Coordinates of C-alpha atoms in Angstrom, one line a residue:
X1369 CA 7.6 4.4 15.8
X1370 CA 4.7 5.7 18.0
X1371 CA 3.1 4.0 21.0
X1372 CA -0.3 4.9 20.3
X1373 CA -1.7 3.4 24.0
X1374 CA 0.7 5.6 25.6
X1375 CA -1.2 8.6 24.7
X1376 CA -4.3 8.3 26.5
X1377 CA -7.7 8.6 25.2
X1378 CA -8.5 11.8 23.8
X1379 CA -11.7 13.6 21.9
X1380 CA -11.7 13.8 18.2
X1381 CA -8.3 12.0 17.7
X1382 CA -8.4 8.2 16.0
X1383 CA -6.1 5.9 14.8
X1384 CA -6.6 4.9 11.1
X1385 CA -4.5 2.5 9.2
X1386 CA -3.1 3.0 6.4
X1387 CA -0.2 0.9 4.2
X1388 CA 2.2 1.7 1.6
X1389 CA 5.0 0.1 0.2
X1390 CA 7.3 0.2 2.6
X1391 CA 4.5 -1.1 5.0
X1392 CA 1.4 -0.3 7.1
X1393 CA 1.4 1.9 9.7
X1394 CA -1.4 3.8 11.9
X1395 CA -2.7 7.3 10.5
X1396 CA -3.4 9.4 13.3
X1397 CA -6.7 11.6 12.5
X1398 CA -8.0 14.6 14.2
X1399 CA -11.4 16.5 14.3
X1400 CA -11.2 19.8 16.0
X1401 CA -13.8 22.7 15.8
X1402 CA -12.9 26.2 14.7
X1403 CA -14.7 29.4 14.9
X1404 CA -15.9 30.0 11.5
X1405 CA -16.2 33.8 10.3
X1406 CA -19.4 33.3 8.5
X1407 CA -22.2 31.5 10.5
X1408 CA -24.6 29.3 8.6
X1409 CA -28.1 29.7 8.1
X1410 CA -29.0 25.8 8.6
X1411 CA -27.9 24.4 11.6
X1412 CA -27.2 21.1 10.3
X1413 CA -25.0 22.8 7.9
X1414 CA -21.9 22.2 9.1
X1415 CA -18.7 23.9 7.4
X1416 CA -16.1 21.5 6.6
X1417 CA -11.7 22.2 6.7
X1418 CA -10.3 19.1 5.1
X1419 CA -6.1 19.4 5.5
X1420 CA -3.5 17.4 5.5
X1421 CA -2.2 16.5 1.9
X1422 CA -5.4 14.2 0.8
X1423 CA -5.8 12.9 -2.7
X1424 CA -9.9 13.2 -3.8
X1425 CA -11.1 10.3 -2.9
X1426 CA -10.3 10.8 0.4
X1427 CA -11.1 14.2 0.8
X1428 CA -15.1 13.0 -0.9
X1429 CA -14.8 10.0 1.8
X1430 CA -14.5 13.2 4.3
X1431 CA -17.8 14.7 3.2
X1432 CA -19.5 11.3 3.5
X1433 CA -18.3 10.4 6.8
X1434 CA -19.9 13.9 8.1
X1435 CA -23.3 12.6 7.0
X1436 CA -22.9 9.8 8.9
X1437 CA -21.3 11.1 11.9
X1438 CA -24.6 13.8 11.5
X1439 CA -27.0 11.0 11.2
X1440 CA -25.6 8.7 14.1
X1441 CA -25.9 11.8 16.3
X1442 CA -29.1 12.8 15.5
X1443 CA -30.6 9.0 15.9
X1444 CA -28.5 8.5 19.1
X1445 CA -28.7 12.0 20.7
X1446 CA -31.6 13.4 19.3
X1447 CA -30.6 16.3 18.1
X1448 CA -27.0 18.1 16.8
X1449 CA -25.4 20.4 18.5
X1450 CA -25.8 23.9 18.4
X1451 CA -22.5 24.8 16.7
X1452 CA -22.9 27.1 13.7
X1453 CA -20.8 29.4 14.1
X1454 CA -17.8 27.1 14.1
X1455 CA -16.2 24.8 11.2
X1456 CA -15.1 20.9 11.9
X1457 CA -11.5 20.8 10.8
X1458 CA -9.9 17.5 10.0
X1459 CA -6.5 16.9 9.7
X1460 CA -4.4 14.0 9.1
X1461 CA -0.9 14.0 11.0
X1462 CA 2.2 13.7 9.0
X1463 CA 0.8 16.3 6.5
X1464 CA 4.0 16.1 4.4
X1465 CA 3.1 12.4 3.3
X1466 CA 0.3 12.0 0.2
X1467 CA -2.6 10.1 1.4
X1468 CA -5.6 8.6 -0.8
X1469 CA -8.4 6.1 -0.7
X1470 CA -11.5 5.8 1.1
X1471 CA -10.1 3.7 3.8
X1472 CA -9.9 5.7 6.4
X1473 CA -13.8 6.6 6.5
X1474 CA -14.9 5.1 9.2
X1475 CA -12.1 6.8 11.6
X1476 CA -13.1 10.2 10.4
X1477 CA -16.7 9.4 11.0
X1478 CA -15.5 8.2 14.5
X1479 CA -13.5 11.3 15.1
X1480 CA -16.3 13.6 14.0
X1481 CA -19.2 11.6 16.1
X1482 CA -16.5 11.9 19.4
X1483 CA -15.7 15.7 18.6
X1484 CA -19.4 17.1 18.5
X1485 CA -20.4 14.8 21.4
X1486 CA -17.5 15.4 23.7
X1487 CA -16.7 11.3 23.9
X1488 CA -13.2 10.5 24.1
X1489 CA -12.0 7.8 22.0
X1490 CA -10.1 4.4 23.2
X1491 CA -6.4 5.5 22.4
X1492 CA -5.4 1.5 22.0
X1493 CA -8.0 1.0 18.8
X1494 CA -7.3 1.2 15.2
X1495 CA -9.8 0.4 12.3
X1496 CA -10.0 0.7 8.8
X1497 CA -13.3 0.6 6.6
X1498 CA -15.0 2.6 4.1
X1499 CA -17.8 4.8 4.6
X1500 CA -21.2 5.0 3.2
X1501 CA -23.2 8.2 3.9
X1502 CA -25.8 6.1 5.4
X1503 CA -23.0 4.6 8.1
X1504 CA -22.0 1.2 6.2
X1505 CA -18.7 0.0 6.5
X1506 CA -17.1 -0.8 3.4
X1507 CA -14.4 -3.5 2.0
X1508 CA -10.9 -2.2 2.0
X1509 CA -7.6 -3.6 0.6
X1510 CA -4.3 -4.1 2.5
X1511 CA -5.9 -5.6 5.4
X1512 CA -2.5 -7.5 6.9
X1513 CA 0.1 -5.0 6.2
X1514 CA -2.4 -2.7 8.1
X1515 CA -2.6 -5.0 10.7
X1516 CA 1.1 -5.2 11.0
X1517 CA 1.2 -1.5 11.5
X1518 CA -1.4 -1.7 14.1
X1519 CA 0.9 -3.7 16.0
X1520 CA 4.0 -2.1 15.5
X1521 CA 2.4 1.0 16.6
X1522 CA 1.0 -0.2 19.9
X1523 CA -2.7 -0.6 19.2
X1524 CA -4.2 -3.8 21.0
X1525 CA -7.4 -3.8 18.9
X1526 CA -8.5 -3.4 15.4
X1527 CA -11.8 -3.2 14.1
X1528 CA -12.1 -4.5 10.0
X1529 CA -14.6 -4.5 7.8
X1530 CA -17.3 -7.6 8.2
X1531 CA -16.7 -7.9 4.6
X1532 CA -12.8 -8.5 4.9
X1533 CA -12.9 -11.5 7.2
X1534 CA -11.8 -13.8 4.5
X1535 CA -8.5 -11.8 4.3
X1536 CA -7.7 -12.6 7.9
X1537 CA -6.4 -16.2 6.3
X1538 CA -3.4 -13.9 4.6
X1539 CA -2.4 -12.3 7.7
X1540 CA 0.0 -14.6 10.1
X1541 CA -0.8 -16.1 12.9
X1542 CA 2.4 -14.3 14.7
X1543 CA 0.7 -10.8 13.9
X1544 CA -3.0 -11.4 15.0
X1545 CA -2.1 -13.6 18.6
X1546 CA -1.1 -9.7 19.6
X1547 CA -4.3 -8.2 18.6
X1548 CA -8.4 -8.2 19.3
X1549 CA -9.5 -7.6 15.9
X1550 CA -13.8 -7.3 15.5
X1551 CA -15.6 -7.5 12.7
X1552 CA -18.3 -4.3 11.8
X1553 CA -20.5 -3.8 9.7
X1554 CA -21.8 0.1 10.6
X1555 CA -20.7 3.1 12.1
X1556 CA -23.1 2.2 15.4
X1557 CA -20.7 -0.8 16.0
X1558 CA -17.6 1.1 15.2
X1559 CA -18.3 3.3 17.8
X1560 CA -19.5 0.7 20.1
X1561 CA -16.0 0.1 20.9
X1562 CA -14.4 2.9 19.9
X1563 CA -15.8 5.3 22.1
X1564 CA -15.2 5.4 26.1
X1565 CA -18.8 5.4 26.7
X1566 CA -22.2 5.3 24.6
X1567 CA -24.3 8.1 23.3
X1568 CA -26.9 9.7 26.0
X1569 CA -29.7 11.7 24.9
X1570 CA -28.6 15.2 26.6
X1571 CA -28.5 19.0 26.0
X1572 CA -25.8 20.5 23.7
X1573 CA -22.8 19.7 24.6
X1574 CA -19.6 22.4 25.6
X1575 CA -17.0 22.4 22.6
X1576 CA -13.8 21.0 23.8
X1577 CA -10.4 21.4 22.3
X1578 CA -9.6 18.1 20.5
X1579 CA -6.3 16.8 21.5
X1580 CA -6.6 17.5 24.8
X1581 CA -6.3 14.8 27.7
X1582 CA -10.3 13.8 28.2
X1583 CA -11.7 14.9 31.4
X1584 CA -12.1 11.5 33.7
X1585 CA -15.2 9.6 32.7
X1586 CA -16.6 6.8 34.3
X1587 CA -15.3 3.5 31.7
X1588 CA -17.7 1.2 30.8
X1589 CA -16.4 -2.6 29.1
X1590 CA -17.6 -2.0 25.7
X1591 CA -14.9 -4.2 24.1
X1592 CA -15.3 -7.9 24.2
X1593 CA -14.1 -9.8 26.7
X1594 CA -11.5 -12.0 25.0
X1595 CA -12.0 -15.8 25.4
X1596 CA -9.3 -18.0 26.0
X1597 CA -10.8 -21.1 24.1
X1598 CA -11.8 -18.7 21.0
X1599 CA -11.1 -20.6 17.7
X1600 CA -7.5 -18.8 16.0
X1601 CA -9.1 -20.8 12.8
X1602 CA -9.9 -18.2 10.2
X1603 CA -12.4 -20.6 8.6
X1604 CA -15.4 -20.6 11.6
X1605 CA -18.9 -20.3 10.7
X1606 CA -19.1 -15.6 10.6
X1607 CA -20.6 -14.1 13.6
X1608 CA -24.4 -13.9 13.2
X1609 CA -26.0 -11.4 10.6
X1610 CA -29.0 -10.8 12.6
X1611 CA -27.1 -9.4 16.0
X1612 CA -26.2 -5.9 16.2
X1613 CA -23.6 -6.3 18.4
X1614 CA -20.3 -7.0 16.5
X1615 CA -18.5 -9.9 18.2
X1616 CA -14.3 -10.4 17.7
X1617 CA -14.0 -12.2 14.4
X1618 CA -11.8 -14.7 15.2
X1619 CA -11.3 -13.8 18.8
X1620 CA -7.4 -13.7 19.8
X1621 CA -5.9 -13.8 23.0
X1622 CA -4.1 -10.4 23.6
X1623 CA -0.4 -10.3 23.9
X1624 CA 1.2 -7.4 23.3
X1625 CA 4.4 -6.9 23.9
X1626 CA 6.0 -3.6 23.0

């Protein structure tokens, strides 16, 4: 199995989660930008490459989590960047293996959002969620084989849907002692600690080759500091509605040992 923290944070490369019968595991996903033969008109019409042997509703989740990686951008950056003549490609590793649901919508909004802003993404975080083209994050099924994956695959935290907390009673105490796992609700607090640092408002970016190591960035501690007293009760009052800041729901104590 891969080590996922060994790989180093990278731009336009996230770890999704996926889960089978024989399992979860993480889904590595990749943005990277192509030049496109045929420029568009509009430039926020961005052409889309979807690849890597996707059922519909996950090549339709694709679509959606471009409108919200488009949105997030414009609201955070204030304005896309100028890159019309090239077409966002997303691929899913392991291209031989059939992959469907909309599960893995927020990590394709998250690679898309770290591709056109040049913003490497935390190598040691999975998620799963849903995405809604307006940047919600949805309810998804599988939630503790996913989180089992997570840890056999080296990640040290997961961000879940806000609306999946209750399912955190099914997953075993021996599985999330090893992990941080946060609650969202949107793509803003997905990417909150997600990406290696926040969204500027700046001039277009340079396109960078995704997969590449990142160029050294200054880190800032957008993660959580993890308590040592935090309840490991799955029953605690939820984190409040009103704050925009997602807090780890429950809060474990990180031990991983791969």
């Amino acid at each position: 199995r891969m080590n996922v923290s060994a790989r180093g944070d990278r731009i336009g490369q996230v770890n999704g989660l996926a889960y089978s019968a024989v399992g979860g595991s993480i889904m590595q996903i990749e943005a990277v930008l192509r030049p496109s033969r045929q420029g568009n008109a509009n430039e926020e019409d961005f052409r889309l490459k979807v690849t890597g042997n996707l059922g519909k509703v996950m090549d339709e989740s694709t679509e959606a989590a471009l409108s919200a990686a488009l949105d997030h951008i414009i609201a955070k950056v204030g304005r896309l960047p100028d890159k019309n003549s090239y077409l966002i490609h997303v691929n899913t590793v392991e291209g031989a293996v059939p992959k469907d649901g909309p599960s893995a919508g927020a990590a394709i909004t998250t690679a898309m959002v770290s591709l056109l802003t040049d913003t490497p993404i935390h190598c040691d975080v999975a998620m799963t969620g849903a995405i809604s083209g307006n940047g919600d994050v949805l309810p998804i099924g599988g939630l503790p084989e996913k989180l089992d994956g997570a840890v056999q695959d080296g990640a040290k935290t997961v961000l879940i849907p806000h609306d999946n907390i209750a399912d955190l009673n099914d997953v075993p105490s021996s599985i999330k002692n090893k992990l941080t796992i946060i609650a969202v609700k949107n793509i803003e607090e997905v990417l909150e600690h997600a990406l290696t640092a926040p969204l500027l408002k700046q001039s277009t970016p340079t396109p960078q080759v995704s997969g590449q190591p990142a160029p050294a960035k200054t880190k800032p501690a957008t993660t959580p500091a993890v308590s040592q007293n935090s309840p490991t009760n799955d029953n605690k009052d939820t984190p409040d509605s009103g704050s925009k800041k997602a807090a780890p729901y429950p809060m474990f104590q990180m031990k991983l040992d791969m």
